[in-house]
XYZ file of C-alpha atoms in Angstrom:
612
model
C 0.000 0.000 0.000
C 1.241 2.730 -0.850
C 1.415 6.029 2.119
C -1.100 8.619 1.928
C 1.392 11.180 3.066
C 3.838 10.559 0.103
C 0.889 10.486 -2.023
C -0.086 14.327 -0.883
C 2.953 15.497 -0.863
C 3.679 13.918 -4.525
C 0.434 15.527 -5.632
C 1.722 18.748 -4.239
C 4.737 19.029 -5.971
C 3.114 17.457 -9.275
C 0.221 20.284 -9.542
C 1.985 23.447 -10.106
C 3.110 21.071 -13.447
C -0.132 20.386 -14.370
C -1.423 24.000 -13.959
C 1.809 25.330 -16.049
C 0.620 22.630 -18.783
C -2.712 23.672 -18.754
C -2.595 26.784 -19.076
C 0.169 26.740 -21.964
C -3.088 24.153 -23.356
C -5.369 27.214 -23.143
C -2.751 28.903 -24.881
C -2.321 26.578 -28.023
C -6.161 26.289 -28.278
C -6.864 29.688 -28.711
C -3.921 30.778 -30.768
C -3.324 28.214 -33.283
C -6.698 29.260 -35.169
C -5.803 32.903 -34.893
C -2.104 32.848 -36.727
C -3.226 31.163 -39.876
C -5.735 34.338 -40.490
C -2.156 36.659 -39.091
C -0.427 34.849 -42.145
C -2.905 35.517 -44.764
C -4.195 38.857 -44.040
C -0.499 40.633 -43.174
C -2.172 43.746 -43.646
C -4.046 43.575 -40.301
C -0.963 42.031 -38.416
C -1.462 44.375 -35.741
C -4.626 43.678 -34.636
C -3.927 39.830 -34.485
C -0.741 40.330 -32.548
C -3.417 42.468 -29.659
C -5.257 39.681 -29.844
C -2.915 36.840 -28.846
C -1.645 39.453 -26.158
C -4.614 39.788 -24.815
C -5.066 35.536 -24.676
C -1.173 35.905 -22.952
C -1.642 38.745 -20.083
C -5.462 38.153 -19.087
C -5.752 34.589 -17.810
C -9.552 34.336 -17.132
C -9.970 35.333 -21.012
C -7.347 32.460 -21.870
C -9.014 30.286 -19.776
C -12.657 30.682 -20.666
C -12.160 30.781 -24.256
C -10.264 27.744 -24.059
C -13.555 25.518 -22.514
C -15.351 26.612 -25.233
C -13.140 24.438 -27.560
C -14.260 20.448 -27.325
C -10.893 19.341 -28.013
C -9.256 21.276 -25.546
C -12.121 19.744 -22.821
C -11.016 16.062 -23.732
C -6.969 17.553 -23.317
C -7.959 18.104 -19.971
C -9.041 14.380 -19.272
C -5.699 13.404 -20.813
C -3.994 15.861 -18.578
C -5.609 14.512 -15.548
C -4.434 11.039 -16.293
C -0.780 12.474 -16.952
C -0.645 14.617 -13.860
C -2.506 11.669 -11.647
C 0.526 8.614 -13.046
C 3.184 11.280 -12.241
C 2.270 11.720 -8.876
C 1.926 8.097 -8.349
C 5.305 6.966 -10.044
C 6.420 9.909 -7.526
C 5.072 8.453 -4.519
C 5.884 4.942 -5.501
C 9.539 5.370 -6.111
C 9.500 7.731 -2.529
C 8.232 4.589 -0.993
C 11.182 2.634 -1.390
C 12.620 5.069 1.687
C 10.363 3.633 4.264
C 8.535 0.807 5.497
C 5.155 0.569 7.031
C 3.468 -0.961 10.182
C 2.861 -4.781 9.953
C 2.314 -5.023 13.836
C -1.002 -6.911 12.991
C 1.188 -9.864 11.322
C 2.800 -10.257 14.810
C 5.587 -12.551 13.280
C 8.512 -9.914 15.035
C 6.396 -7.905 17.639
C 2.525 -6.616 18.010
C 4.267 -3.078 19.354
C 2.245 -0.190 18.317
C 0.786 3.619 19.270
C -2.549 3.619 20.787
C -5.722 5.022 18.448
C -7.588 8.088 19.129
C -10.373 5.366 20.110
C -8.170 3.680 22.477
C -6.734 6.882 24.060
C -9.886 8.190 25.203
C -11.802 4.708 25.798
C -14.279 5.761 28.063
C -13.966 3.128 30.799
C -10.484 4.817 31.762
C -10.356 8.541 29.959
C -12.205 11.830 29.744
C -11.760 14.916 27.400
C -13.723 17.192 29.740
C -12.072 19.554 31.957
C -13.771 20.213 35.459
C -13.762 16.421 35.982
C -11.449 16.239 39.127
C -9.268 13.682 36.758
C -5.779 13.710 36.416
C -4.097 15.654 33.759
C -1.919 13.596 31.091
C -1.616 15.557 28.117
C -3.384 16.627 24.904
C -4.241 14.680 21.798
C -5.840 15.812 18.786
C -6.772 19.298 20.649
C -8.537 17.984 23.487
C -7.581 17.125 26.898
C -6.585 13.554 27.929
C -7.777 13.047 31.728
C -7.455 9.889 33.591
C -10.591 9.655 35.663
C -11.315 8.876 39.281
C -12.942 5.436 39.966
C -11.040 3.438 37.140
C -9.369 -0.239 37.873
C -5.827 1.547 37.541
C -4.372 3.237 40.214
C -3.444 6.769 39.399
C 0.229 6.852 40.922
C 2.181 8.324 38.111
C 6.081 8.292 37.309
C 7.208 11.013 35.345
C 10.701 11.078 33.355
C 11.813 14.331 31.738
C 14.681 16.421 31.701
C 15.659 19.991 32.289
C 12.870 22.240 30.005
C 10.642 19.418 29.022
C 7.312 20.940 29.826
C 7.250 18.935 33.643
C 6.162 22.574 35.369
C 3.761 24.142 32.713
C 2.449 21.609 30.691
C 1.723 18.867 33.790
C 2.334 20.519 37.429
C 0.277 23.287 37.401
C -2.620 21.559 35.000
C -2.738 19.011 37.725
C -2.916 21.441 40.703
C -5.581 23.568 39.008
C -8.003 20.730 38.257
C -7.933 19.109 41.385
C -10.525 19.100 43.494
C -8.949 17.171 46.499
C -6.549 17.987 48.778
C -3.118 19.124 47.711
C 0.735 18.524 48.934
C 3.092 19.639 45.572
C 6.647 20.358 45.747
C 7.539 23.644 44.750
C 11.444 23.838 44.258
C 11.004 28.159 42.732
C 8.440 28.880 43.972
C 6.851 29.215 41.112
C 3.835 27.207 41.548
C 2.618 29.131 44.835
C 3.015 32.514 42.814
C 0.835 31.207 40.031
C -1.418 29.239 41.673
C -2.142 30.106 45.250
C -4.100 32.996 44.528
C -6.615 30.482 42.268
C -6.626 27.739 44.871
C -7.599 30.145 47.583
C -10.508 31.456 45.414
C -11.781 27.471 44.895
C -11.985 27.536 48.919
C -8.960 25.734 49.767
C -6.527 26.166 52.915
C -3.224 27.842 51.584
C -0.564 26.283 53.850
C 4.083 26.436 52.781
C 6.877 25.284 54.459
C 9.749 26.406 53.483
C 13.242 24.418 53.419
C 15.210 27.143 51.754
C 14.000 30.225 53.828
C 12.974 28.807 56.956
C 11.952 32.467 58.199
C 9.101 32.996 55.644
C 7.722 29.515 56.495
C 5.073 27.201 58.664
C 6.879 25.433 60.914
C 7.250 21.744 61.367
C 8.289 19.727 64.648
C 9.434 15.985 63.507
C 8.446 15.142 67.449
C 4.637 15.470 67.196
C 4.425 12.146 65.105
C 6.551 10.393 67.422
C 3.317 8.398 69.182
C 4.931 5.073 69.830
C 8.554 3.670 70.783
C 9.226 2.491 67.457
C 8.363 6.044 65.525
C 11.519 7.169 67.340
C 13.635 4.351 65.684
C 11.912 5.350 62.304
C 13.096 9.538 62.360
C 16.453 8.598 63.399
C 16.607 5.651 60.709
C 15.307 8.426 58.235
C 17.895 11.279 59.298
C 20.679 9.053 59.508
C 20.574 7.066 55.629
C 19.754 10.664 54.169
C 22.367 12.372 55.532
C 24.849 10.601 53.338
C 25.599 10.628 49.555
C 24.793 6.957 49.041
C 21.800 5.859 47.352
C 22.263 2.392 48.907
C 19.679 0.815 50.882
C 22.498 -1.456 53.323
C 23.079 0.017 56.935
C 27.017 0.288 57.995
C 28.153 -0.339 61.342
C 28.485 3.475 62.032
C 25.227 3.863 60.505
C 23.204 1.290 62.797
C 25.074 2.666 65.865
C 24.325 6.110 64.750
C 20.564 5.125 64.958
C 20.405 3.199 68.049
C 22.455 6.115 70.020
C 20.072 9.190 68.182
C 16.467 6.467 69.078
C 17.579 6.239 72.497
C 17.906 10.375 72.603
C 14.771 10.639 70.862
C 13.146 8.361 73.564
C 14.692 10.209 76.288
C 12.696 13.678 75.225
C 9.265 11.592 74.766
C 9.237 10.616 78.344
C 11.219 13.113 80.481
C 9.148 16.042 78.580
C 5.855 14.571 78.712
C 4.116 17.402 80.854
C 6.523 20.211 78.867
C 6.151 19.902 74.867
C 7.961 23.153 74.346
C 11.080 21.289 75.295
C 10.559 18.470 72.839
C 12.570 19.074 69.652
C 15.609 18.209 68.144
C 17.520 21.116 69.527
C 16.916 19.779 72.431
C 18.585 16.544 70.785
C 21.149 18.213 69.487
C 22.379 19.645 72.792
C 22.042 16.678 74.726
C 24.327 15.092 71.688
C 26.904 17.517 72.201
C 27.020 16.915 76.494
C 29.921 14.959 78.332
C 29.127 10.849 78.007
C 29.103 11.400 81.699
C 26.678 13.175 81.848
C 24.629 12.093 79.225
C 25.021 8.338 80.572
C 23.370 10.140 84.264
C 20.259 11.271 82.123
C 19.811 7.817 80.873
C 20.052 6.427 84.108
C 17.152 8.807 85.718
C 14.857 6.055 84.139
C 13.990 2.519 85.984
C 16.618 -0.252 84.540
C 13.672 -1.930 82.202
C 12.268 1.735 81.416
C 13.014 1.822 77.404
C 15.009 4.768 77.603
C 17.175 2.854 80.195
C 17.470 -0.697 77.661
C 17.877 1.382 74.237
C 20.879 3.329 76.057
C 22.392 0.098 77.346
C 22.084 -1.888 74.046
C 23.561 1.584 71.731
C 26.322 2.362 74.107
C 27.561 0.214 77.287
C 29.220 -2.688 74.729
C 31.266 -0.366 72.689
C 34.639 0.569 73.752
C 35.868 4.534 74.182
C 37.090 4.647 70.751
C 34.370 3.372 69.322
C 32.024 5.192 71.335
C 33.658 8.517 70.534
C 33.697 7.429 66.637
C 29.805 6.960 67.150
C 29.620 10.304 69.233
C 31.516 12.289 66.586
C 29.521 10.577 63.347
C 26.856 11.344 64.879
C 27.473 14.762 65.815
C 27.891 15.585 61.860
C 25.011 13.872 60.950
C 22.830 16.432 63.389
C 24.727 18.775 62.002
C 22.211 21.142 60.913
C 20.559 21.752 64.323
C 23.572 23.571 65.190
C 22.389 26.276 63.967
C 19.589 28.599 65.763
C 17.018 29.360 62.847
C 16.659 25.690 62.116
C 15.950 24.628 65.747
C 13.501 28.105 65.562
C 12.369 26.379 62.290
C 12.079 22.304 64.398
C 11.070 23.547 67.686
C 6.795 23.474 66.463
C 4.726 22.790 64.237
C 2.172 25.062 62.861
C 0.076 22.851 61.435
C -0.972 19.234 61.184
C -0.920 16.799 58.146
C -4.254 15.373 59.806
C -5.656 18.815 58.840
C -4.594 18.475 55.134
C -6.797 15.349 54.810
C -9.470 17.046 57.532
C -10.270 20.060 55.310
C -9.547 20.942 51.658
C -5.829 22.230 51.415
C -3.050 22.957 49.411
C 0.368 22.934 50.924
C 3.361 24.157 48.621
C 6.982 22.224 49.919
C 9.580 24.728 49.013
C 12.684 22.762 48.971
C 16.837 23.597 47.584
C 17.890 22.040 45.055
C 21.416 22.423 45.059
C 22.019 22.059 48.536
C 21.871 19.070 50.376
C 21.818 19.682 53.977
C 18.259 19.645 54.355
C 17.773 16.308 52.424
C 17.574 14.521 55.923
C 15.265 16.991 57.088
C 12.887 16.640 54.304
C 13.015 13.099 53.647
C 11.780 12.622 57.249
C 8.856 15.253 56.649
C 7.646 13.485 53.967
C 8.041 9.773 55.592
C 6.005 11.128 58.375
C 3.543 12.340 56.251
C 2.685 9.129 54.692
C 2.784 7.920 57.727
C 0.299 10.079 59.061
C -1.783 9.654 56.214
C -2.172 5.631 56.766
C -2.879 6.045 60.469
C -5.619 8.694 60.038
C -7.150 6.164 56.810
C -6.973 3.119 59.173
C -8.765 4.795 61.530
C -11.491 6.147 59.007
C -12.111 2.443 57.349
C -9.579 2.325 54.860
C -9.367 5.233 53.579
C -8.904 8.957 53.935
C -11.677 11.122 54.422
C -10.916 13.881 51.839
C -8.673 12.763 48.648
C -5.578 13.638 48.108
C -2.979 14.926 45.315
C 0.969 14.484 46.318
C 2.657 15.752 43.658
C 6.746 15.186 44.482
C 8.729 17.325 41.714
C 12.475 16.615 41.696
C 11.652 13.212 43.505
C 15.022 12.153 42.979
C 16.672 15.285 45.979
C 13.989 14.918 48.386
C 15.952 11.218 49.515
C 14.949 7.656 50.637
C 11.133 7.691 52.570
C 10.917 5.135 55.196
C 8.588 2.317 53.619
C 7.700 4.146 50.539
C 8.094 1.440 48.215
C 5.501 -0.987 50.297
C 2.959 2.569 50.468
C 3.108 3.239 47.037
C 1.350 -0.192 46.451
C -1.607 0.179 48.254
C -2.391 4.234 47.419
C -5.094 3.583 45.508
C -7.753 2.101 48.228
C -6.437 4.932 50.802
C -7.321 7.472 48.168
C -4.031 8.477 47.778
C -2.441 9.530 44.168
C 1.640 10.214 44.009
C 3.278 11.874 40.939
C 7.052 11.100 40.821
C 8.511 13.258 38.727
C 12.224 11.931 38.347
C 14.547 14.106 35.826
C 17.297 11.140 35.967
C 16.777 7.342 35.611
C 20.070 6.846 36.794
C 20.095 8.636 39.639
C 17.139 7.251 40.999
C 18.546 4.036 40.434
C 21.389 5.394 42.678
C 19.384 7.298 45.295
C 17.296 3.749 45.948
C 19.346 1.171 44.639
C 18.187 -0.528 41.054
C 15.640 -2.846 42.978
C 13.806 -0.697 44.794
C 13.500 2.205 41.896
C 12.347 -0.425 39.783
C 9.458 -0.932 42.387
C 8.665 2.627 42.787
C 8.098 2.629 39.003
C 6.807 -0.813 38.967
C 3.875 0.507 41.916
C 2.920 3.165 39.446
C -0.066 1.771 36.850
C 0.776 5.315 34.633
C 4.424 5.884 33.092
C 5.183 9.276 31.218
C 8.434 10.037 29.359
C 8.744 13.696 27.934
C 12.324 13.477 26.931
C 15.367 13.086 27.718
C 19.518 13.485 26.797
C 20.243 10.130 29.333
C 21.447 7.135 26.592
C 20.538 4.918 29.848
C 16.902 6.263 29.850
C 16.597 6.620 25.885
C 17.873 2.454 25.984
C 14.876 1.869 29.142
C 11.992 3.179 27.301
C 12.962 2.462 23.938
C 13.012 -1.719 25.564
C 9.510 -0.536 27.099
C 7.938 0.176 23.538
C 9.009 -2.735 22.819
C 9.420 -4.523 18.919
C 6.795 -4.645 16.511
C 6.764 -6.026 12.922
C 7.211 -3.697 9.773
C 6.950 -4.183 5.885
C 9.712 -3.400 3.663
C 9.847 -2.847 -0.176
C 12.652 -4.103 -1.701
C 13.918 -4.234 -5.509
C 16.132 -6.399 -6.913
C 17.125 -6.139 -11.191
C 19.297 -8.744 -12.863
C 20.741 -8.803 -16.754
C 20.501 -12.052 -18.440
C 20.800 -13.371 -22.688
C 17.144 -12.151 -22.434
C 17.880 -8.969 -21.737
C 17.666 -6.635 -18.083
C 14.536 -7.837 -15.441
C 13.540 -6.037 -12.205
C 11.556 -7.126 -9.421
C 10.079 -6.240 -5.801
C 8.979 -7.816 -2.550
C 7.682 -6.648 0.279
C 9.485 -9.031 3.523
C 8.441 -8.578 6.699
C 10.914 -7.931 9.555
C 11.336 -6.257 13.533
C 12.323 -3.338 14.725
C 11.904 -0.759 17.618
C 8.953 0.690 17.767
C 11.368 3.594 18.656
C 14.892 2.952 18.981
C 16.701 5.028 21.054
C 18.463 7.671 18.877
C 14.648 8.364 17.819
C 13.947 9.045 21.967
C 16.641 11.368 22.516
C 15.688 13.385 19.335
C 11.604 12.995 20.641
C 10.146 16.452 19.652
C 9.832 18.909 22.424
C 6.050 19.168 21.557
C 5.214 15.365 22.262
C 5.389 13.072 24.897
C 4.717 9.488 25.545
C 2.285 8.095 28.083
C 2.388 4.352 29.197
C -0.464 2.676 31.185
C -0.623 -0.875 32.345
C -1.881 -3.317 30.207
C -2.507 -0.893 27.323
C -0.817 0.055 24.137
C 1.267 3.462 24.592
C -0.346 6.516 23.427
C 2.226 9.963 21.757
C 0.523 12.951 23.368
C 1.203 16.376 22.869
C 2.685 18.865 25.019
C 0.777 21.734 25.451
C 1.827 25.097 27.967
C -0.965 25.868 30.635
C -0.039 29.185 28.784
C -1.131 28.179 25.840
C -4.145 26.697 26.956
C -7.642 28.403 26.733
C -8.871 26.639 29.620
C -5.950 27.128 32.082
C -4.753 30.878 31.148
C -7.776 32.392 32.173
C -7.144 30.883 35.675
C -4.147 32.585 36.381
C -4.233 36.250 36.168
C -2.628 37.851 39.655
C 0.596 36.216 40.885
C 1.207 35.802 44.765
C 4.269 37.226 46.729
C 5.444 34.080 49.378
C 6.629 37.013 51.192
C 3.564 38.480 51.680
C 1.710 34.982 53.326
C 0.170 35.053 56.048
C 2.548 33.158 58.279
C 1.949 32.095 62.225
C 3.501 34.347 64.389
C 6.544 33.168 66.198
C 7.277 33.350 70.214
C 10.944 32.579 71.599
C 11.725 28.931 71.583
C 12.959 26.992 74.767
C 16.042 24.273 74.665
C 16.059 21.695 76.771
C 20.079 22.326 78.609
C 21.928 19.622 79.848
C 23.694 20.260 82.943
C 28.005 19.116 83.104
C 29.749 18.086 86.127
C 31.318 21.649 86.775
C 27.952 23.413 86.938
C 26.339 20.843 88.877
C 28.785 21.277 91.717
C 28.166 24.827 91.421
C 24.729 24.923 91.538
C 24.759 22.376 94.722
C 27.176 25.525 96.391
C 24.761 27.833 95.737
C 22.187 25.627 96.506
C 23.460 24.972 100.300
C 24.757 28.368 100.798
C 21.331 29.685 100.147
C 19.453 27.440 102.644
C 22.389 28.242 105.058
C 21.159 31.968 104.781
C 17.737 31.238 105.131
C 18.495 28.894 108.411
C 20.403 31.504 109.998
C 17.741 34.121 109.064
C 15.155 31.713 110.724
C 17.383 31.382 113.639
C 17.962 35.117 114.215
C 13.688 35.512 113.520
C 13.398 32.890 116.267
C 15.683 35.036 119.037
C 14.251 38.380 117.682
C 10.998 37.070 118.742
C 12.130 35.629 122.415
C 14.024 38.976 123.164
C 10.366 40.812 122.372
């Protein structure tokens, strides 16, 4: 068969021919009878020559004298027929450049892009905005729209580099037409400036916390989601493997003594603060992690010998030898690092709102987070784990599932670290009404944050896949294997010269291929994208700017100034101080010396009274 696109654009390039023939037709038609009468009558050669002039410079009159003529009528059928096995020929030798798609023979691969019919099958898909659906892409001009309710879950992992329309032609589209709750990371800031103002006007909550300017930010406290023993074991697990460049999931030595010494800390604020929460933060930690072992070993102590905080201390420390003990102390010590400092123990020492509230009322809460520096990765990564965390115990509680929806939308996935149990979460979204967008610029790099395995679970828990482009060969070589092979037709022409004289034949073989290799994935068009979904064939969407969208641009008109939120007004935060050898004997001196002064002023009360 012969391609309907190399037949157009044959025909294209054929018809200025045909119209330069006809007209030079018209031409002939109406001048050969005139220049036998020019011959004869040389007398009135003028008048002839006006006339053929006029037949050259006015086409209309060329033309419409011409289909007066019979003979020039039946040129035209010939002309048609010329002008019809040109563009043919044309299109048939063009074909020999190309094959065509024989994925319905099956012999090398079935591979193939979804129809229009399949892409918006109505069991899964919607092209109507307003729908509370999740936003894919555009095809053919309309909206593509995963809807809520389907048999797929609608966790999504998103590939794309550095400009590939992640921001503006998915983020904010997805933010806008949500009607659940919202948690979307916001690495510019970008997203609360155009969208804040929009979401406030739909009724939601506007809530931010802020990694990278702590000062114009909510505040969160990691130590109001430690409930039970074994959360404490969790946040230190969580700040410990983040707070190192390795993507690898295996615990070191250091790194398992690191935890059990920071749990038993953590344990050791839960129960000696119980009756004074403003002392319950990990500045309070941090200064108990920076006392004398001495003294620190005392504090331990304070507790019963089968009190928790008294077994956790005894099983993290007593076994270890002084050098070891110090090598713990000191690895440690960097690892808490960023508590050092006072605005991020201002920033730990409260929190100003709960995640129960996010899934309590309908909010949006933008996670400003730095990209390029990494000593807040601990910090967030535990923020996030706890959030998940949260989000499971309020859904158990409520029968399964949460009691308002909601949209976590985790832009630059790949620098917010390793969650505690993510992997096993991400399975079981979908019945807790939970939806997760990864969006992961690097395939390599999450395979290095998490380890191969478990990034091939994330993307494995996810029933939608989306690449948008890439310049990663390792990517380009993952996707290209996802696509798959499918089966194409190929014309090919063979000629041989025998004692009869030259002979020339074709044949049309079937063979595999890529659907797309990968050279054709890194050189993708910025304008298109590729959407995967489980158990279906993949579908080439277009890219399309919430800019450049007629339903979106109207929606944001005013940007918002983060500096301008409304944040919670902050009071002076209390540390928890612990108290060395050197002041302790001087407080007991003062302490005696004082009740010596108020004995002898009791005394000298006493005599003043018997001498009255």
């Amino acid at each position: 068969m012969l391609d309907k696109r190399e037949i157009g654009k044959s025909a294209l390039k054929t018809t200025p021919f045909l119209i330069g023939m006809d007209y030079m037709g018209a031409l002939a038609t109406n001048m050969l009878p005139v220049l036998p009468k020019a011959i004869k009558d040389l007398e009135h050669l003028d008048m002839y020559q006006n006339q053929m002039m006029q037949y050259l410079m006015d086409p209309g009159l060329n033309i419409s004298q011409a289909i007066q003529n019979e003979y020039f009528l039946k040129g035209q059928l010939a002309l048609l027929g010329l002008g019809a096995f040109i563009t043919l020929k044309n299109a048939w030798g063009n074909r020999k450049k190309h094959f065509e798609d024989a994925s319905v023979y099956g012999s090398h691969g079935t591979a193939r892009f979804s129809t229009k019919q399949e892409i918006f099958d109505r069991s899964i898909m919607t092209n109507k905005y307003g729908t509370n659906g999740l936003y894919l892409g555009m095809y053919d001009k309309k909206p593509v729209i995963h809807k809520k309710g389907t048999k797929y879950n609608r966790n999504v992992a998103v590939f794309g580099g550095t400009g590939s329309y992640k921001t503006t032609g998915l983020v904010i589209q997805n933010i806008l037409e949500s009607d659940d709750s919202v948690v979307v990371i916001d690495p510019k800031t970008e997203l609360y400036r155009l969208t804040s103002k929009k979401m406030k006007e739909k009724g939601f909550d506007v809530k931010v916390i802020n990694f990278m300017e702590t000062a114009h930010s909510s505040r969160y406290n990691p130590f109001d989601y430690i409930r039970e023993d074994l959360d404490a074991r969790r946040v230190a697990m969580t700040l410990v493997m983040n707070s190192s460049e390795s993507g690898q999931s295996e615990e070191s030595f250091w790194d398992k003594a690191e935890v059990s010494l920071l749990s038993t800390i953590f344990l050791y604020i839960k129960y000696k603060f119980v009756d004074q929460p403003e002392l319950r933060h990990l500045g309070s930690v941090m200064n108990i992690l920076l006392s004398s072992y001495d003294a620190m070993e005392k504090l331990f102590k304070e507790f019963p010998y089968e009190h928790v905080v008294n077994v956790s201390y005894r099983k993290a420390l007593e076994k270890l030898n002084d050098k070891t003990r110090d090598n713990v102390f000191i690895s440690l010590s960097v690892t808490m690092d960023l508590w050092t400092y006072p605005e991020v123990c201002e920033f730990t020492c409260k929190s100003d709102f709960t995640f129960e509230e996010l899934v309590k009322k309908k909010t949006i809460l933008y996670v400003v987070i730095p990209i390029a520096q990494e000593e807040f990765r601990p910090l967030i990564a535990t923020f996030f784990s706890q959030m998940f965390a949260e989000f499971y115990r309020i859904g158990n509680k409520n029968g399964g599932e949460l009691p308002i929806p909601i949209r976590v939308i985790l832009d630059e996935f790949n620098n917010i670290g390793r969650l505690v149990k993510f992997g096993e979460r991400l399975s079981t979204t979908r019945s807790y009404l939970i939806e997760v967008m990864m969006i992961i610029q690097d395939l390599s790099q999450l395979r290095d944050r998490w380890g191969k395995n478990k990034a091939n679970e994330l993307i494995a828990n996810c029933d939608s896949l989306m690449f948008l482009g890439t310049n990663e060969l390792e990517a380009a070589q993952y996707f290209s294997k996802l696509l798959d092979k499918t089966t194409v037709r190929v014309q090919t022409t063979s000629a041989s010269v025998n004692q009869g004289g030259e002979s020339s034949g074709e044949s049309f073989p079937v063979t595999g291929r890529d659907l797309m290799t990968p050279g054709e994935l890194l050189r993708l068009p910025t304008d298109k994208m590729i959407l995967f979904m489980r158990g279906r064939f993949p579908s080439m969407l277009d890219k399309v700017g919430w800019f450049e969208n007629k339903h979106f641009k109207p929606m944001i008109q005013e940007k918002a100034d983060l500096y301008k939120h409304p944040f919670e007004v902050r009071t002076e935060y209390r540390v928890f101080r612990v108290i060395n050898e050197k002041e302790r004997e001087e407080q007991k001196e003062q302490k005696e010396e004082k009740n010596e002064k108020i004995s002898i002023q009791k005394q000298q009360d006493i005599d003043d009274m018997f001498i009255s």
